[in-house]
Amino acid sequence: MPGERRNLRSNKETSSSANGGKARSNSQSSSAKDKPVPTRSTSSKSKAAASKKATTSGKDGSGSKPQSNGSEPVQNGVNGTNDVDMVDEDHETVNANGEADEEMTVVVPPLRNSNPLGPKDKDSHGDIAMDNADQLESGEEEIQQIDPKIKAVSDIKANYALLERAVTHFDARFTLRVLRSISSIRKYLSSDLLAQVFTETYPATNSTAKALLAAIGKEDASFNSPVTTSDMDPDLHKDKLKSSTAAKDILPEVDFYLAILVQIYLYDTDNVEIGSKFSTNLVEKLRTLNRRTLDALSARVYFYYSLFFEKLAPLPPSPTASVVSIRQPLLQALRTSVLRKDQDTRATITTLLLRNYLSTSHISQADLLISHSEFPATASNNQIARYLYYLGRIRAIQLSYTEAHEHLIGATRKSPSTPSAGGFYQAASKLLVVVELLMGDIPDRAIFRQSSLEHAMQPYLSLVQAVRVGKIDGFLNVVQTYNTAFRRDGTYTLILRLRQNVIKTGIRMMSLSYAKISLRDICMKLDLDSEESAEYIVAKSIRDGVIEASLDHEGAFMKSKEVGDVYATREPGEAFHERIQACLELHDESVKAMRFPMNQHRLELKNAQEARERERELAKEIIEGDMDDDDAGGDFEGM
Amino acid sequence: MSTSKLSDILSQLQKSSSSPPQKITSLLSSAKRELLTLDALLPRPTTPSPILLLARQTLETGALLSIRLQQPDAFTRYYQQLLPFYELPDSSYQTSTNDLKSQRSKVTGLYLLLLLTKGDYAGFHTVLEGLEVEQAGKGKGLEGDEFISYPVKLERWLMEGSYDRVWAATKRDGVPSEEFGVFSEVLIGTIRDEIASCSEKAYPSLPIANAKNLLFLESEGSVVSFAHGRGWVVKDGRIYFPQQQDDMRTEKEILVASGQVIENTIGYARELETIV
């Protein structure tokens, strides 16, 4: 039945828009096509923002975001703080979404009130509670645009409701929403603000509150009763919320959410000492709890935990670095998370451990970790990108360039495209370029032309040019000039391995341009020491399949063979096959990635039923009209 | 008191380089037993620094001696045991005297060379990467260390194919210390095999006199026997290498190829059907 089928298709489309991807265009097109009501487009847009995983789909956020300050965070990334940048990126993306939310509420203010009724009729694919949450927050945003600090406080408190909902509905998406909102709050975090939040949240006797206050150095803050503050904002939701938190015990999720805020505050203010101690205690506490709704939060706790220890002296390259001391707890946490099927924490800790091992260049340990543990396939995109990067790095060191290349391609493709995540993208691209060179390929010129990479990739561009020409002199010059840059990027040893590739490229060029050339000339052109060396090197290249040629020892020359026609071989077919395979995989993966709301099929069935009835009616009308087919009712779709 | 016993054995060992292998082996195992009673086979935070120093020295001596005895497996074990000692910061040893300085670079260099002769390039680069990062932290390059730079240079020449340089480096005066000389024999064997396999592909034929130079062999007689060993044809003072016929596409291969194409195309059709 085509009618039914089309219906299903349009549903799919919209739900894929909810999934991120091309949210913008899709939601617009679907709203234009299906229903003219503007509510629809807002709802699906805000939902796209909500269910988005902050990474690949960063595109729709950045669309509304001015990119003028793009170059500055990228500069930061050059200094090897790529992981920090990745966190920042989370925040930035969400920021963009926050802006989008605000914009939307400004554009269509009157619809906001009607929205709570809306979902039932307008939203054939959505999660009602989610939309409500959206409204709740954007409503507050609108009211309190005047003072960002008050807004931050209320945002923090609004998140309690989301956390509560996450616990009661057992839905991790609410928790993810909370974590994403951290970015907008982050800018305004201060010890005063946090102290205010804590004193308003906890009763005075609460030990958690005391610990939190001690961490930000505000032990003396007085606990005022929550009622006084709620006078300031007349928002109805929040009063309800206040009474509910006061009545019940405070959820551990809220505890940890606030603790994460403290961690971020301490990290932003460079209180590494205190931060590491606070995080250690936090991790201890976390291990005693076994709540699935904590998963996403605990992943974040471990992330900052490890970040603090990275900053503690002695710093990583030395074998006594303080990061070494957290390997044991991290490994324990990994084990626990595997047993509890806690995918978020598992993915985060795996990448943290890899980073930890690589920072002290314990490559064999990192390799063992990879071979003995399995990375969860459902991990968030950021974690996958990180994991692939570390994997690619390890494989590159172990000389399995093909594998490394595959992983690094994955990492660069999955890396978030927001300017603030430029650090990661740069690091991955640098490594990718080097690995491609090591494989004997010349990287595409377009890689270096991207605005986010242009400056950072400058040394690598000269490197590629040197390798391409095949002059050992020029290559050594480049290595000498950019010595420090390469060392800082950790690509120096890999680049030193390129030497043989330079020579091979040189020989290849000569083999292509001369039918016959004496070993003396080769020796001179490649700046080699002796003809004997040249002879051995050419012989090795012939054996390795770099060139098609033969040597004549008595005549001391190299004679190139005729180059075969590549189109007569199976190679083009294989390349074609590979590409088609990749496309098909992409299709499969995107089908798998689609998320369908619960109970959707019932609605669909209802719709289908209605459609069928409509069709029948239509058919009846046609029959009653001037047509005289008697089978039109039964076999309508034949028309 | 057991410390003195261990240092006794150690001094015996250090003088024993010319003793028969059995004696060295028995001395080494008794040294290890002593280490075990001192609980110093693995460094712990509580281990006092003189014992740490002694343990490290014992293991280093053991490593160097096992190289001399040509026991690569034993050497690898010693190297692995030494690693945790090398990870410790210098401060835990508290030495001021120069003669007790760690022989780390020598042992590591030997280990690198061992990996190289075994053809374990992945392991070689993994170890090297670790060293590089550590050295960069201290602000000096690896190139300055003769024990480390020796295997590094050898690897570079082997990879690019400058076998004549490898040959020169394995001669007596090119080797940084006598322990490294142990590997020379193995290395020459490796490069000879490499050159042979390269020559098979690169030359249609080669005069025996030239082959002698190319393969670093002493006499033409050994060239002939080497050629026979690899199945080369020796005729009229020239070596003819067996030609490989893999260029010719056989009928069967084409059949296989077309089968592949058909299979792929059907696969695409099936996939398309599921999509549409």
Coordinates of N, CA and C in Angstrom, one line a residue, chain A residues 496-497 499-500, chain B residues 67 75 79 103-121 123-129 131-132 142-160 162 165-167 169-170 174-177 179-181 183-184 187 191:
Chain A
L496 N 61.1 10.4 11.6 CA 62.4 9.9 11.3 C 62.3 8.7 10.4
R497 N 61.3 7.9 10.6 CA 61.1 6.7 9.8 C 60.9 7.0 8.3
R499 N 62.6 8.7 6.3 CA 63.8 8.8 5.6 C 63.8 7.8 4.4
Q500 N 63.5 6.6 4.7 CA 63.6 5.6 3.6 C 62.5 5.8 2.6
Chain B
I67 N 74.3 -12.2 27.6 CA 74.6 -11.8 26.2 C 75.9 -12.5 25.8
F75 N 68.6 -13.1 28.5 CA 68.8 -11.7 28.5 C 67.5 -10.9 28.5
Y79 N 66.2 -8.2 31.1 CA 65.8 -6.8 30.7 C 64.4 -6.5 31.3
Q103 N 73.9 1.1 33.9 CA 74.3 0.7 32.6 C 73.1 0.6 31.7
R104 N 72.2 1.5 32.0 CA 70.9 1.4 31.3 C 71.0 1.4 29.8
S105 N 71.7 2.5 29.3 CA 71.7 2.6 27.9 C 72.4 1.5 27.2
K106 N 73.4 0.9 27.9 CA 74.0 -0.3 27.3 C 73.1 -1.4 27.2
V107 N 72.4 -1.7 28.3 CA 71.5 -2.8 28.3 C 70.3 -2.6 27.3
T108 N 69.8 -1.4 27.3 CA 68.7 -1.1 26.4 C 69.2 -1.2 24.9
G109 N 70.4 -0.7 24.7 CA 70.9 -0.8 23.3 C 71.0 -2.2 22.9
L110 N 71.5 -3.0 23.8 CA 71.6 -4.5 23.5 C 70.2 -5.1 23.2
Y111 N 69.3 -4.7 24.0 CA 67.9 -5.2 23.8 C 67.4 -4.8 22.4
L112 N 67.6 -3.5 22.1 CA 67.2 -3.1 20.8 C 67.8 -3.9 19.7
L113 N 69.1 -4.1 19.8 CA 69.8 -4.9 18.8 C 69.3 -6.3 18.7
L114 N 68.9 -6.8 19.9 CA 68.3 -8.2 19.9 C 67.0 -8.2 19.1
L115 N 66.2 -7.2 19.4 CA 64.9 -7.1 18.6 C 65.1 -7.0 17.1
L116 N 66.2 -6.2 16.8 CA 66.5 -6.0 15.4 C 66.9 -7.3 14.7
T117 N 67.7 -8.1 15.4 CA 68.2 -9.3 14.8 C 67.1 -10.3 14.7
K118 N 66.1 -10.2 15.6 CA 65.0 -11.1 15.5 C 64.0 -10.7 14.5
G119 N 64.2 -9.5 14.0 CA 63.2 -9.0 12.9 C 62.0 -8.4 13.6
D120 N 62.0 -8.1 14.9 CA 60.8 -7.6 15.5 C 60.8 -6.1 15.5
Y121 N 60.5 -5.6 14.3 CA 60.6 -4.1 14.1 C 59.5 -3.4 15.0
G123 N 58.3 -4.2 17.9 CA 58.9 -4.1 19.3 C 60.0 -3.1 19.4
F124 N 60.8 -3.1 18.4 CA 61.9 -2.2 18.3 C 61.4 -0.7 18.4
H125 N 60.5 -0.4 17.6 CA 60.0 0.9 17.5 C 59.2 1.3 18.8
T126 N 58.5 0.3 19.4 CA 57.8 0.6 20.6 C 58.8 1.0 21.7
V127 N 59.8 0.2 21.8 CA 60.8 0.5 22.9 C 61.4 1.9 22.6
L128 N 61.7 2.1 21.3 CA 62.4 3.4 20.9 C 61.5 4.6 21.2
E129 N 60.3 4.4 20.9 CA 59.3 5.6 21.2 C 59.3 5.9 22.6
L131 N 61.7 5.5 24.8 CA 63.0 6.1 25.1 C 63.0 7.6 24.6
E132 N 62.5 7.8 23.4 CA 62.5 9.1 22.8 C 61.7 10.1 23.7
L142 N 68.4 11.3 21.7 CA 69.0 10.0 21.8 C 70.3 9.8 21.0
E143 N 70.4 10.8 20.0 CA 71.6 10.6 19.1 C 72.9 10.6 19.9
G144 N 72.9 11.3 21.0 CA 74.2 11.5 21.7 C 74.6 10.2 22.4
D145 N 73.8 9.2 22.6 CA 74.1 8.0 23.3 C 74.6 7.0 22.3
E146 N 75.9 6.6 22.5 CA 76.4 5.7 21.4 C 75.8 4.3 21.5
F147 N 75.4 3.9 22.7 CA 74.9 2.5 22.8 C 73.5 2.5 22.1
I148 N 72.7 3.5 22.3 CA 71.4 3.5 21.7 C 71.5 3.9 20.2
S149 N 72.3 4.8 19.9 CA 72.3 5.3 18.5 C 72.8 4.2 17.6
Y150 N 73.6 3.3 18.1 CA 74.1 2.2 17.2 C 73.0 1.3 16.6
P151 N 72.1 0.7 17.5 CA 71.0 0.0 16.8 C 70.1 0.9 16.0
V152 N 69.9 2.1 16.5 CA 69.0 3.0 15.7 C 69.5 3.2 14.3
K153 N 70.9 3.5 14.2 CA 71.5 3.7 12.9 C 71.4 2.4 12.0
L154 N 71.6 1.3 12.7 CA 71.6 0.0 12.0 C 70.2 -0.2 11.4
E155 N 69.2 0.1 12.2 CA 67.8 -0.1 11.7 C 67.5 0.8 10.5
R156 N 68.0 2.0 10.6 CA 67.7 3.0 9.5 C 68.4 2.4 8.2
W157 N 69.6 2.0 8.3 CA 70.3 1.5 7.1 C 69.7 0.3 6.6
L158 N 69.3 -0.6 7.5 CA 68.6 -1.8 7.1 C 67.3 -1.5 6.3
M159 N 66.6 -0.5 6.8 CA 65.3 -0.2 6.2 C 65.5 0.4 4.8
E160 N 66.5 1.3 4.7 CA 66.6 2.0 3.4 C 67.5 1.1 2.5
S162 N 70.9 0.4 2.8 CA 72.4 0.6 2.7 C 73.1 -0.5 3.4
R165 N 76.8 -0.2 4.6 CA 77.1 0.5 5.9 C 76.8 -0.4 7.1
V166 N 75.8 -1.2 7.0 CA 75.6 -2.2 8.1 C 76.8 -3.1 8.2
W167 N 77.3 -3.5 7.0 CA 78.5 -4.4 7.0 C 79.7 -3.7 7.7
A169 N 79.5 -1.3 9.9 CA 79.3 -1.1 11.3 C 79.5 -2.4 12.1
T170 N 79.3 -3.5 11.5 CA 79.5 -4.8 12.3 C 80.9 -5.1 12.4
G174 N 83.6 -0.7 14.4 CA 82.3 0.0 14.4 C 81.4 -0.3 15.5
V175 N 81.8 -1.3 16.3 CA 80.9 -1.7 17.4 C 81.2 -1.0 18.7
P176 N 80.2 -0.5 19.4 CA 80.5 0.4 20.6 C 81.1 -0.4 21.8
S177 N 80.7 -1.7 21.9 CA 81.3 -2.4 23.0 C 81.3 -3.9 22.7
E179 N 80.1 -6.5 23.9 CA 78.8 -7.3 23.9 C 78.1 -7.1 22.6
F180 N 78.2 -5.9 22.0 CA 77.4 -5.7 20.8 C 78.0 -6.6 19.7
G181 N 79.3 -6.9 19.8 CA 79.9 -7.8 18.7 C 79.2 -9.1 18.6
F183 N 76.3 -9.8 18.3 CA 75.2 -9.8 17.4 C 75.7 -9.7 15.9
S184 N 77.0 -9.3 15.7 CA 77.4 -9.0 14.4 C 77.2 -10.2 13.5
L187 N 73.7 -10.5 12.5 CA 73.4 -9.4 11.6 C 73.9 -9.6 10.2
I191 N 71.7 -9.6 6.8 CA 71.8 -8.8 5.6 C 72.1 -9.6 4.3

